[in-house]
Coordinates of C-alpha atoms and ligand atoms in Angstrom, one line a residue:
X1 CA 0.0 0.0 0.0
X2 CA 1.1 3.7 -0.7
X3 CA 3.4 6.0 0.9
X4 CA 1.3 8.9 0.1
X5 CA -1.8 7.7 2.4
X6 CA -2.4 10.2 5.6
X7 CA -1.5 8.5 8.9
X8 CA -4.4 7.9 11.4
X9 CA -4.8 9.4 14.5
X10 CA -4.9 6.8 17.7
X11 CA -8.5 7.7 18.5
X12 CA -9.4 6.7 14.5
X13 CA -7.5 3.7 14.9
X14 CA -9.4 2.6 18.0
X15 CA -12.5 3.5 16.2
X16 CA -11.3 1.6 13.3
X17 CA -10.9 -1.7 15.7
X18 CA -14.9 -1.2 16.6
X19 CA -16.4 -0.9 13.1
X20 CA -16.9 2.6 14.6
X21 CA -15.9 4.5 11.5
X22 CA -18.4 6.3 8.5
X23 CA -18.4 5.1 4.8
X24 CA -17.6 9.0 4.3
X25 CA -14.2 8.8 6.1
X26 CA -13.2 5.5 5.2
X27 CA -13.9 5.4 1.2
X28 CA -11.3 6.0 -0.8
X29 CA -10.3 6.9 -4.8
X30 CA -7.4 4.9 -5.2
X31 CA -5.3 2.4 -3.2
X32 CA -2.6 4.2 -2.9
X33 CA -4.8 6.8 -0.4
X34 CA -5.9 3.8 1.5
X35 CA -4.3 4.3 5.3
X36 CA -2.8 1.4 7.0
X37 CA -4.9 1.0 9.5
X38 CA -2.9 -2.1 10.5
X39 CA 0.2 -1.1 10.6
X40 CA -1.0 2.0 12.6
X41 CA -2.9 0.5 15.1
X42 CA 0.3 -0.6 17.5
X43 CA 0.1 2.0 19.9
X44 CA -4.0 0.5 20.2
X45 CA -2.9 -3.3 20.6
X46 CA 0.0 -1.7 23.1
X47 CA -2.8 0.2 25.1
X48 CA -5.4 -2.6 24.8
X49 CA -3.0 -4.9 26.1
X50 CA -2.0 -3.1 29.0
X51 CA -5.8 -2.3 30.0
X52 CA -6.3 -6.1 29.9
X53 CA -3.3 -7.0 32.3
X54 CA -4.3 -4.2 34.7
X55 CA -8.4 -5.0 34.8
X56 CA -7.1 -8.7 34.9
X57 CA -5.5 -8.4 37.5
X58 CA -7.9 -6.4 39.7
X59 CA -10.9 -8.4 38.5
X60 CA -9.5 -12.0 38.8
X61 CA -6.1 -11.6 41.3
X62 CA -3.7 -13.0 38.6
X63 CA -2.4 -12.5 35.6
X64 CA -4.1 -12.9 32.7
X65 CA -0.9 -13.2 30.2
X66 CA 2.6 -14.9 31.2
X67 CA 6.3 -13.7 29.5
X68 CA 6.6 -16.9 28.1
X69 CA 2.9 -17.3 26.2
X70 CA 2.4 -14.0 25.4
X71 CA 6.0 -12.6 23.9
X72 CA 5.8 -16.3 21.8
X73 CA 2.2 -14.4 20.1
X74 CA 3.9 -11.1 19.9
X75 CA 6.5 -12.6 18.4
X76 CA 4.4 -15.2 15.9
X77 CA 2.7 -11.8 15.1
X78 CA 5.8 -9.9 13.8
X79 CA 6.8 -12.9 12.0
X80 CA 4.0 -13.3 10.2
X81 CA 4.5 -9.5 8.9
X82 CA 7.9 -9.9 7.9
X83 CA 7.0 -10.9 4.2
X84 CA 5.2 -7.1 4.1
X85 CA 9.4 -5.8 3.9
X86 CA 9.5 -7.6 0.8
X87 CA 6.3 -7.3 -1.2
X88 CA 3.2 -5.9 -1.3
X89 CA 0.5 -8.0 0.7
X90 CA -0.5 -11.5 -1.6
X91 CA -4.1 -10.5 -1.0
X92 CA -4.1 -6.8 -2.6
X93 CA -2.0 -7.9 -5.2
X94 CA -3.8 -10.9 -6.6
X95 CA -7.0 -8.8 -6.0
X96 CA -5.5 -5.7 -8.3
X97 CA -4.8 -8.4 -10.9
X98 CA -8.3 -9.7 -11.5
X99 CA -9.8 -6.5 -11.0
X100 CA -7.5 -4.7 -14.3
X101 CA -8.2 -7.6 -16.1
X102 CA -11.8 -9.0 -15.3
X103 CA -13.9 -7.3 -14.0
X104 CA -17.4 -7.6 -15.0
X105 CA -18.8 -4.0 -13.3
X106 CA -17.3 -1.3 -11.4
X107 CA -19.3 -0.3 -8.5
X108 CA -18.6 3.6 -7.3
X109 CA -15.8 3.8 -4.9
X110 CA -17.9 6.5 -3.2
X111 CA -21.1 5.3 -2.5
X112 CA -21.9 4.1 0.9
X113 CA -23.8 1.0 -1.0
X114 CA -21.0 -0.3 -2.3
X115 CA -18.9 -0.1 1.3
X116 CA -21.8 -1.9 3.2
X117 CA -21.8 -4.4 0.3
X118 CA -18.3 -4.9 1.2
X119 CA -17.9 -5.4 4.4
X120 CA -20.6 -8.1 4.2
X121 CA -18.7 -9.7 1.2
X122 CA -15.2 -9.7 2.8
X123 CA -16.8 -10.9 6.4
X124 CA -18.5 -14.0 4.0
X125 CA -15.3 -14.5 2.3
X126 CA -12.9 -14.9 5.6
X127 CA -15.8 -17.2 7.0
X128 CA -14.9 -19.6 3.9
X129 CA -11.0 -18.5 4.5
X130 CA -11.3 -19.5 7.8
X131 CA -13.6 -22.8 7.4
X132 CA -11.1 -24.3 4.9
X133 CA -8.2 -23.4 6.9
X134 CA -9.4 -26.0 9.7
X135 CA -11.0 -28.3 7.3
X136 CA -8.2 -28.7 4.8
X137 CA -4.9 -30.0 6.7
X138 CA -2.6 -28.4 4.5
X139 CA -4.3 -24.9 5.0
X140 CA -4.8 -26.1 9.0
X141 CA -0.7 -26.4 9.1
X142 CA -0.7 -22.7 8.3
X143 CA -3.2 -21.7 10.5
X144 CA -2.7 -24.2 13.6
X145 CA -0.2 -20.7 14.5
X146 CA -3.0 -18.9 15.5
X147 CA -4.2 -21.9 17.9
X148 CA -1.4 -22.8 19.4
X149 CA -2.1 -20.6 22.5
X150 CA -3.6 -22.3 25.8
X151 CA -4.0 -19.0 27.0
X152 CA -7.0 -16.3 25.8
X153 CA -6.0 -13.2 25.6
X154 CA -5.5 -9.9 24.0
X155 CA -2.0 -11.1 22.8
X156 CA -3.3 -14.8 20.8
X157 CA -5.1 -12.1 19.0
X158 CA -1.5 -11.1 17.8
X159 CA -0.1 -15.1 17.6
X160 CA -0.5 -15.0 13.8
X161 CA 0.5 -17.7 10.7
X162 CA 3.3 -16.7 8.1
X163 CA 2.2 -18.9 5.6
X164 CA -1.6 -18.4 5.7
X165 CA -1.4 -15.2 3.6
X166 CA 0.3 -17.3 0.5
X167 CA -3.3 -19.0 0.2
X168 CA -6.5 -17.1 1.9
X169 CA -6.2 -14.2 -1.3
X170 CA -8.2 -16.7 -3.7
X171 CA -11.5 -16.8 -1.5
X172 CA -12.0 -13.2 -1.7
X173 CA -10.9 -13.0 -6.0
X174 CA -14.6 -13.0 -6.4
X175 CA -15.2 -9.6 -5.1
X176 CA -12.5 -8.2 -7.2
X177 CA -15.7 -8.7 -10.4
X178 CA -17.3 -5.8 -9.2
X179 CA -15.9 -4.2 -5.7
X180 CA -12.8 -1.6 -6.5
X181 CA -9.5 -2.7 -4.7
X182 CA -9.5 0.6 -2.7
X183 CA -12.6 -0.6 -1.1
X184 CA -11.3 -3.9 -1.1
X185 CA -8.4 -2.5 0.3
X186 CA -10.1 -0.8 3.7
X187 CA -12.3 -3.2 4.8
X188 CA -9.7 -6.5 4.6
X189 CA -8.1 -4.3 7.5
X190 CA -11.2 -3.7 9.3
X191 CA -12.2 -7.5 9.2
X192 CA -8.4 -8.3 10.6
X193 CA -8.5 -5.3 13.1
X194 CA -12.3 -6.0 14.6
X195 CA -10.6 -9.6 15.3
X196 CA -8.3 -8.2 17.9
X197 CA -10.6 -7.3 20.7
X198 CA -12.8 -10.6 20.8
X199 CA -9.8 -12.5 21.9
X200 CA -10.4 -11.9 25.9
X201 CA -12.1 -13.9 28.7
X202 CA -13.1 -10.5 30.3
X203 CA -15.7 -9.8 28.4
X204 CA -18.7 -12.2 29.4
X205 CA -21.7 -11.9 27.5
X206 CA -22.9 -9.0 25.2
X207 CA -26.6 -9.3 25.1
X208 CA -28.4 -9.0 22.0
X209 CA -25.3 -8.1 20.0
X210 CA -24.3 -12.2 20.6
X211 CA -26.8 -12.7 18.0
X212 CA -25.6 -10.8 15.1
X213 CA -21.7 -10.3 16.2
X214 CA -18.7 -12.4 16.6
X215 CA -17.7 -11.6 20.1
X216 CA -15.3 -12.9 22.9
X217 CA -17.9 -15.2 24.0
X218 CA -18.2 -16.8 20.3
X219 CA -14.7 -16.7 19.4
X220 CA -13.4 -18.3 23.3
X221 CA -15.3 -21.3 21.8
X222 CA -13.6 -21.4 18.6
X223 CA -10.4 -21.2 20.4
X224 CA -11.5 -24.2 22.4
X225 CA -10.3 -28.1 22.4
X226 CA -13.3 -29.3 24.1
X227 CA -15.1 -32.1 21.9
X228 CA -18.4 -29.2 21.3
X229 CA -15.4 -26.8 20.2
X230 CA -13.6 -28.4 17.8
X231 CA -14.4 -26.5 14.0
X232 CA -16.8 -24.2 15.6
X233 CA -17.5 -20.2 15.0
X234 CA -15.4 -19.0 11.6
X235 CA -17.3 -15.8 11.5
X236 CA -14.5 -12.4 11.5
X237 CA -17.3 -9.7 12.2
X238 CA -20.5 -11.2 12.4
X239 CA -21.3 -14.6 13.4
X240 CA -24.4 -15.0 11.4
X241 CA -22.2 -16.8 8.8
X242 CA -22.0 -19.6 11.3
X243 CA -25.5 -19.5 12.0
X244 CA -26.6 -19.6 8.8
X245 CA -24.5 -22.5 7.3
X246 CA -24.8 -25.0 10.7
X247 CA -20.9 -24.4 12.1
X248 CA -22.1 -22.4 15.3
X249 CA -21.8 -23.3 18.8
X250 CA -22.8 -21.6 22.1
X251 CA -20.4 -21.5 24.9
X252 CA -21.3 -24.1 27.3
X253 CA -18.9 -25.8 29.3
X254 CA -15.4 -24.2 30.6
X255 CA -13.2 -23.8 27.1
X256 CA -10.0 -25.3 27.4
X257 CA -7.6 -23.2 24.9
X258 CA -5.2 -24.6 22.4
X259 CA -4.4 -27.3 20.0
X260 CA -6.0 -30.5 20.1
X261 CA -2.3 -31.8 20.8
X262 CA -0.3 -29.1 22.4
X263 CA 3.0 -28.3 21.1
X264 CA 4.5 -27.2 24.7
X265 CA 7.0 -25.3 23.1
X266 CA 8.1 -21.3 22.3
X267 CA 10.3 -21.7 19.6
X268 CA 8.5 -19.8 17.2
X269 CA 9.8 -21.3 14.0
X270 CA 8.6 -24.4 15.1
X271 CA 5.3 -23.0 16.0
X272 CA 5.0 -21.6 12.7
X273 CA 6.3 -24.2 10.8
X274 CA 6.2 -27.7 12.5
X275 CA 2.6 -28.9 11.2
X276 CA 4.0 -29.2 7.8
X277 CA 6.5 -31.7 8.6
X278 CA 3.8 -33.6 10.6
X279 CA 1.5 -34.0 8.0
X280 CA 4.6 -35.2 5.3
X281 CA 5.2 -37.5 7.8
X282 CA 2.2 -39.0 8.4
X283 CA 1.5 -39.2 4.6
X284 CA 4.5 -41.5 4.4
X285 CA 2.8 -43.8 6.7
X286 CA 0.3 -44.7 4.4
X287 CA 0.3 -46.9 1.1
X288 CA -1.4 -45.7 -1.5
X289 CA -1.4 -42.6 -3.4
X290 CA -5.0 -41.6 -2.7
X291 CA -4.6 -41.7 1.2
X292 CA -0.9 -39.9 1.0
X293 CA -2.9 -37.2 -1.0
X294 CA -6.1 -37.0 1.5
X295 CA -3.3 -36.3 4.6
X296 CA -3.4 -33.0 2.7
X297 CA -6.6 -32.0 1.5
X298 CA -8.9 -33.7 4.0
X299 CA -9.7 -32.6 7.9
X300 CA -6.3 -32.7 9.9
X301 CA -7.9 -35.6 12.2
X302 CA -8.5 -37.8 8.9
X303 CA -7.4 -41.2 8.9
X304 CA -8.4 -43.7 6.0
X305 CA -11.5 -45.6 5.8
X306 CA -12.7 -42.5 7.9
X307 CA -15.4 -39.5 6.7
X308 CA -13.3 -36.3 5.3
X309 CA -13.3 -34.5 8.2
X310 CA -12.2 -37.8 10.1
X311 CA -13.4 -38.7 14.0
X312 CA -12.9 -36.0 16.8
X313 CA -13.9 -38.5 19.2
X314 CA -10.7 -40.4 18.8
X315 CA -8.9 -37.2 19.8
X316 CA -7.5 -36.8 23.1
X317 CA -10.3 -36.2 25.6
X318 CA -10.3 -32.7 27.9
X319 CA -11.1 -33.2 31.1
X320 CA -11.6 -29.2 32.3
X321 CA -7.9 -29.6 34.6
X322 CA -5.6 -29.0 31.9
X323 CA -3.2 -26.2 33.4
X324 CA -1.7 -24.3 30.2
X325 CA 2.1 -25.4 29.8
X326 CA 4.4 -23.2 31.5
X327 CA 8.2 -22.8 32.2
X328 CA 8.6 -21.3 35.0
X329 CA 11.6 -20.2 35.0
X330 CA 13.7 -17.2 37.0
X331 CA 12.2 -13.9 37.6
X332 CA 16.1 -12.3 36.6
X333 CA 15.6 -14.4 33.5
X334 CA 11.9 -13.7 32.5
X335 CA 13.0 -9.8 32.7
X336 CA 15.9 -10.7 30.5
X337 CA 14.2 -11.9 27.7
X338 CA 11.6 -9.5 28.0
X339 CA 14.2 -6.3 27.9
X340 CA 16.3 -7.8 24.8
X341 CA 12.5 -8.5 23.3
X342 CA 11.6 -4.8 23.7
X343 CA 15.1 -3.7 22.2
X344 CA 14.5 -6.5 19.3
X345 CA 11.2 -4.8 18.6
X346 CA 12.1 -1.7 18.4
X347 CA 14.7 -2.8 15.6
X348 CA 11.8 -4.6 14.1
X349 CA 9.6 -1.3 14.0
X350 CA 12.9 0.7 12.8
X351 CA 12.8 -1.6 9.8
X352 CA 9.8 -1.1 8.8
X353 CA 10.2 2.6 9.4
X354 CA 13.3 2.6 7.2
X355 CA 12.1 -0.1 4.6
X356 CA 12.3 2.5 1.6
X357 CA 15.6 3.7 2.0
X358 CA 17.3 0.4 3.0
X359 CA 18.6 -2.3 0.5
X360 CA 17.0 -5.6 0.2
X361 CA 20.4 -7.3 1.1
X362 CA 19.8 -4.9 4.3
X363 CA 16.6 -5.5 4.7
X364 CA 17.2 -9.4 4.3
X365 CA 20.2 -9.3 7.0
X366 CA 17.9 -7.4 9.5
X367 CA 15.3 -10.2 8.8
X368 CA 17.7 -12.6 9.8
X369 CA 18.6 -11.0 12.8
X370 CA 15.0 -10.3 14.0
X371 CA 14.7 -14.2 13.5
X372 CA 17.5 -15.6 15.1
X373 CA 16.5 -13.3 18.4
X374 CA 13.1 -14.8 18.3
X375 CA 14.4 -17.5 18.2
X376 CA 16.8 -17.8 20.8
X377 CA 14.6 -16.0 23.4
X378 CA 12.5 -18.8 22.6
X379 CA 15.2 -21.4 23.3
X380 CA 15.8 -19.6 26.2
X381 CA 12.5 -19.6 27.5
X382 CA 12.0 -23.5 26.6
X383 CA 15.3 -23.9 28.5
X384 CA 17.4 -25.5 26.0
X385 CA 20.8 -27.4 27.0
X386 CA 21.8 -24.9 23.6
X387 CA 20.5 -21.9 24.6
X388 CA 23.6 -20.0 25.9
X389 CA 25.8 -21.1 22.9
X390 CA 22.8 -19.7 20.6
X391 CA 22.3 -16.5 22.8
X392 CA 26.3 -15.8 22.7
X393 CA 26.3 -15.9 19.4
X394 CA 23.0 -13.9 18.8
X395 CA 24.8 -11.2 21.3
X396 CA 27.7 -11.1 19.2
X397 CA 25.9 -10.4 16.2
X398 CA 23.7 -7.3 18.5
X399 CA 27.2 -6.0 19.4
X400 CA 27.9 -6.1 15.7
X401 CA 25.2 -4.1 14.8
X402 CA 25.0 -1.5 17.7
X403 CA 28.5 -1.0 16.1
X404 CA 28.0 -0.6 12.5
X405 CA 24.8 -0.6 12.2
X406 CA 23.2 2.2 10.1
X407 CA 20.0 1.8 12.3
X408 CA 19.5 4.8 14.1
X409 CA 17.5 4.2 17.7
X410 CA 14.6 6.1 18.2
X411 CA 15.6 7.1 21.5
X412 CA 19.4 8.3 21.1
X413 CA 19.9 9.4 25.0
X414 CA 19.7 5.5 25.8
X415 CA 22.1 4.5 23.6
X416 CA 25.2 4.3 26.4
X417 CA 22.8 2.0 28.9
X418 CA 21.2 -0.5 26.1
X419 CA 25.0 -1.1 24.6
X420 CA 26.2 -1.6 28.5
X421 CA 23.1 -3.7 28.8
X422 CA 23.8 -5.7 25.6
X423 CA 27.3 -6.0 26.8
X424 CA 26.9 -7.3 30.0
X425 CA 24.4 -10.0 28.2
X426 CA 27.4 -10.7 26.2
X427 CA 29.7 -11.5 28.8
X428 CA 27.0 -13.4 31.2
X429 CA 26.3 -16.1 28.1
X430 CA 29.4 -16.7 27.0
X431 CA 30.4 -17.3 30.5
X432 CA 27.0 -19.5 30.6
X433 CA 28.6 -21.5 27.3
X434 CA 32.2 -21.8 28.7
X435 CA 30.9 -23.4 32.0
X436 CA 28.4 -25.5 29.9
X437 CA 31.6 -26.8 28.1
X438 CA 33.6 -27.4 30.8
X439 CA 30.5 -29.4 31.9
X440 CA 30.3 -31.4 28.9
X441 CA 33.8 -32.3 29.1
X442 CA 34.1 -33.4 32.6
X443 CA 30.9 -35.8 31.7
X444 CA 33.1 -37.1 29.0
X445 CA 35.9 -37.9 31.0
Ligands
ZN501 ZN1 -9.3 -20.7 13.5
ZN502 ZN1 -8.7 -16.1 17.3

C-alpha cells in the first residue's frame, strides 16, 4: 500500500478496531490513499493490552498473560508481517490483478452502497478463508499458528501464521468482479483489526449483540479443544455466517484453549512451521497414493477408511484440569528476555520505518537477525541445553550491529545504557557456554 496515504490518528485507529468508522471517512479513490490502519494500530494493541493486564489483575487476582505465552504471540505476530518488507500484501495484489483484467462491473468507490456491500462480502469471504483453513490440513498447518495458544488473551489475537497469507487471497478473488481494490483494500483491514478485541475472557456476555456479532464469548469457543469446540464459530465480524451454514456453537462448558495436541514449546519457528513436517510424515505412513494425497486435502484428524473431516472422538479427551504449559523459569531471567525482546522490537519497527531507504540485502540481514532473536529468546524460554551457545552468538551479532549498524535508535539518550546492557548480556552467556563446556567435558571424562 502507498506511501502517500495520511497517517491515522490513535483515536481513528481505535475506532477503526470497533467498526466505529463512517463510509464518508473511510472510502477511498485509489489504493494508494488507503491508510494502513494495521500497521498503525500498535500503539492501540500496546494500550489494549495493558488495560487487559491491569483489569485482569484487579478483577481475577492473577495474571491474565505470562512472559513466556504472550511474547511467543507477539513474536508469531511480527513474524508473520515480515513478508510485508518484501512485497506488497498477496491478498491486494492478486486482488489488483483480477480487477485490471476481469472485471465484469465497477461499482462507485464512493457510494456508501457499495462499502456496506463490502464489508458483508469480505466478512463472508474470511468465514470460507477460515472454514477451509481448519477443514483442509494443508491450510490447518498454516493456520494451527493462531491456535497454538492455551492461553486467551488480547495477545493470541497477535499469535499470527506466516504462511496463511500465500493461500487465503483466492476466496476473496470474487469480489474483485465488481468491488474496487480501494474498497477492497479498507475493509480486509477492518475485518483483521475488529478480530483483535474478541480475543479476551473479560468480556462475558454482550446481550443481543451475541446474536448478530462475533464476540469474545463466540470466538473463546472457537479457540476451544473441548469435543463441542472443535471446528466451531469461523465468522470475523458477524457470526451469522455460522449461523446460517450449521458451524455455530454456544459457549457451554469451561473452554480449554489450544491445540487438540499441544506443542509445549516457544520456539517460534517451530510454532509456525512444525505442522507441515507432521503432516509429510504421516503421509508417508500410508500406502497408496489416494490416502498420501487425502493427509493433505482432507480434515487434519482424517485417517483412512474415515469420513473427510475424520473422527474428533478419537482425539484426546479434555477433562476441564488441563493447566496451560508453562516454564517457569527465574524472575532475573523472564526480565531478561523480555528487555532484549523490547530492544528486538524496536529494531523490528525501525525496519519497517526505514524499509524505503534500505537495501534488500539490508533488509534481508535485519530479517535474519529479527529471526534468530526470536528464536533464541524462545530457546531460552524452553530452557534448552543450547540456549547459551545460541544467545552468545546472537549477542555477538547485536554487538555487531549497535557498532555498524546504520539503524538509528529512536531514542538516542539511551544509547550508552542499552550497549552496557547488551554487553553485559554478552559476557554473562558466554560465561553460561564456557561453563556449559567445561560441563560437557568433565561428563566425558
Ligand atoms: Zn481458527
Ligand atoms: Zn482467534
Amino acid at each position: 500500500m502507498a506511501e502517500s496515504a495520511e497517517p491515522i490518528s490513535v483515536w481513528t485507529g481505535v475506532r477503526a478496531m470497533f467498526l466505529m468508522l463512517t463510509p464518508n471517512e473511510s472510502s477511498f479513490q485509489t489504493v494508494e490513499e488507503v491508510p494502513q490502519y494495521v500497521q498503525q494500530a500498535s500503539p492501540v494493541f500496546i494500550g489494549l493490552m495493558l488495560l487487559e493486564m491491569v483489569v485482569g489483575v484487579l478483577k481475577t487476582g492473577a495474571p491474565v498473560v505470562t512472559v513466556s505465552d504472550g511474547l511467543t504471540s507477539i513474536s508469531a505476530g511480527m513474524i508473520s508481517r515480515l513478508p510485508h518488507l518484501l512485497m506488497r500484501g498477496c491478498e491486494l495484489s492478486a486482488y489488483m490483478y483480477v480487477w485490471d483484467r476481469y472485471r465484469l462491473v465497477e461499482l462507485p468507490w464512493d457510494s456508501a452502497w457499495t462499502w456496506w456491500f463490502t464489508l458483508l462480502g469480505v466478512d463472508l469471504g474470511y468465514y470460507w478463508v477460515h472454514r477451509f483453513a481448519h477443514e483442509v490440513a494443508i491450510l490447518w498447518a498454516a493456520h494451527q499458528v493462531h491456535h497454538s495458544s492455551e492461553y486467551y488473551n488480547l495477545t493470541t489475537a497477535l499469535r499470527q501464521s506466516l504462511t496463511q497469507q500465500f493461500a487465503s487471497w483466492i476466496f476473496y478473488l470474487p469480489l474483485a468482479l465488481a468491488v474496487p481494490p480501494s474498497v477492497f483494500a479498507v475493509h480486509i483491514q477492518l475485518n483483521l483489526l475488529y478480530q483483535f478485541w474478541i480475543h479476551t475472557e473479560l468480556i462475558k456476555d454482550l446481550g443481543p449483540l451475541e446474536w448478530v456479532f462475533n464476540t469474545p464469548k463466540h470466538h473463546r469457543v472457537h479457540h476451544g479443544r473441548n469435543l463441542y469446540c472443535i471446528d466451531k464459530n469461523y465468522g470475523g465480524i458477524l457470526i451469522i455466517w455460522d449461523r446460517l451454514f450449521g458451524t455455530f456453537a454456544q459457549e457451554t462448558d469451561k473452554v480449554i484453549y489450544g491445540l487438540v495436541f499441544p506443542i509445549d514449546t516457544f520456539e517460534i519457528l517451530y510454532v509456525q512451521l512444525h505442522y507441515y513436517l507432521c503432516l509429510w510424515q504421516r503421509s508417508n505412513t500410508y500406502e497408496t497414493i489416494g490416502d498420501k494425497l487425502s493427509t493433505f486435502v482432507k480434515g487434519p484428524s482424517w485417517k483412512p477408511g474415515k469420513s473427510r473431516l475424520g473422527d474428533h472422538d478419537d482425539n484426546p479427551k479434555v477433562t476441564g484440569k488441563e493447566v496451560p504449559h508453562d516454564p517457569g523459569w527465574s524472575r532475573p531471567l523472564q526480565v531478561y528476555v523480555l528487555v532484549h525482546f523490547l530492544l528486538v522490537l524496536l529494531t523490528y519497527h525501525d525496519v519497517f520505518q526505514n524499509k524505503m531507504i534500505l537495501s534488500q540485502f539490508t533488509i534481508l540481514g535485519m530479517i535474519g537477525y529479527i529471526l534468530l532473536t526470536l528464536t533464541s529468546l524462545g530457546f531460552i524460554m524452553d530452557q534448552r541445553p543450547t540456549a547459551a551457545v545460541l544467545e552468545m552468538l546472537r549477542c555477538v551479532a547485536m554487538v555487531t550491529i549497535l557498532q555498524y549498524g546504520y539503524l538509528k535508535s529512536p531514542f538516542p539518550q539511551l544509547a550508552v545504557p542499552i550497549e552496557a546492557f547488551v554487553s553485559l548480556s554478552l559476557l554473562y552467556w558466554a560465561l553460561q557456554s564456557f561453563s556449559q563446556l567445561l560441563s560437557i567435558k568433565k561428563k566425558a571424562d
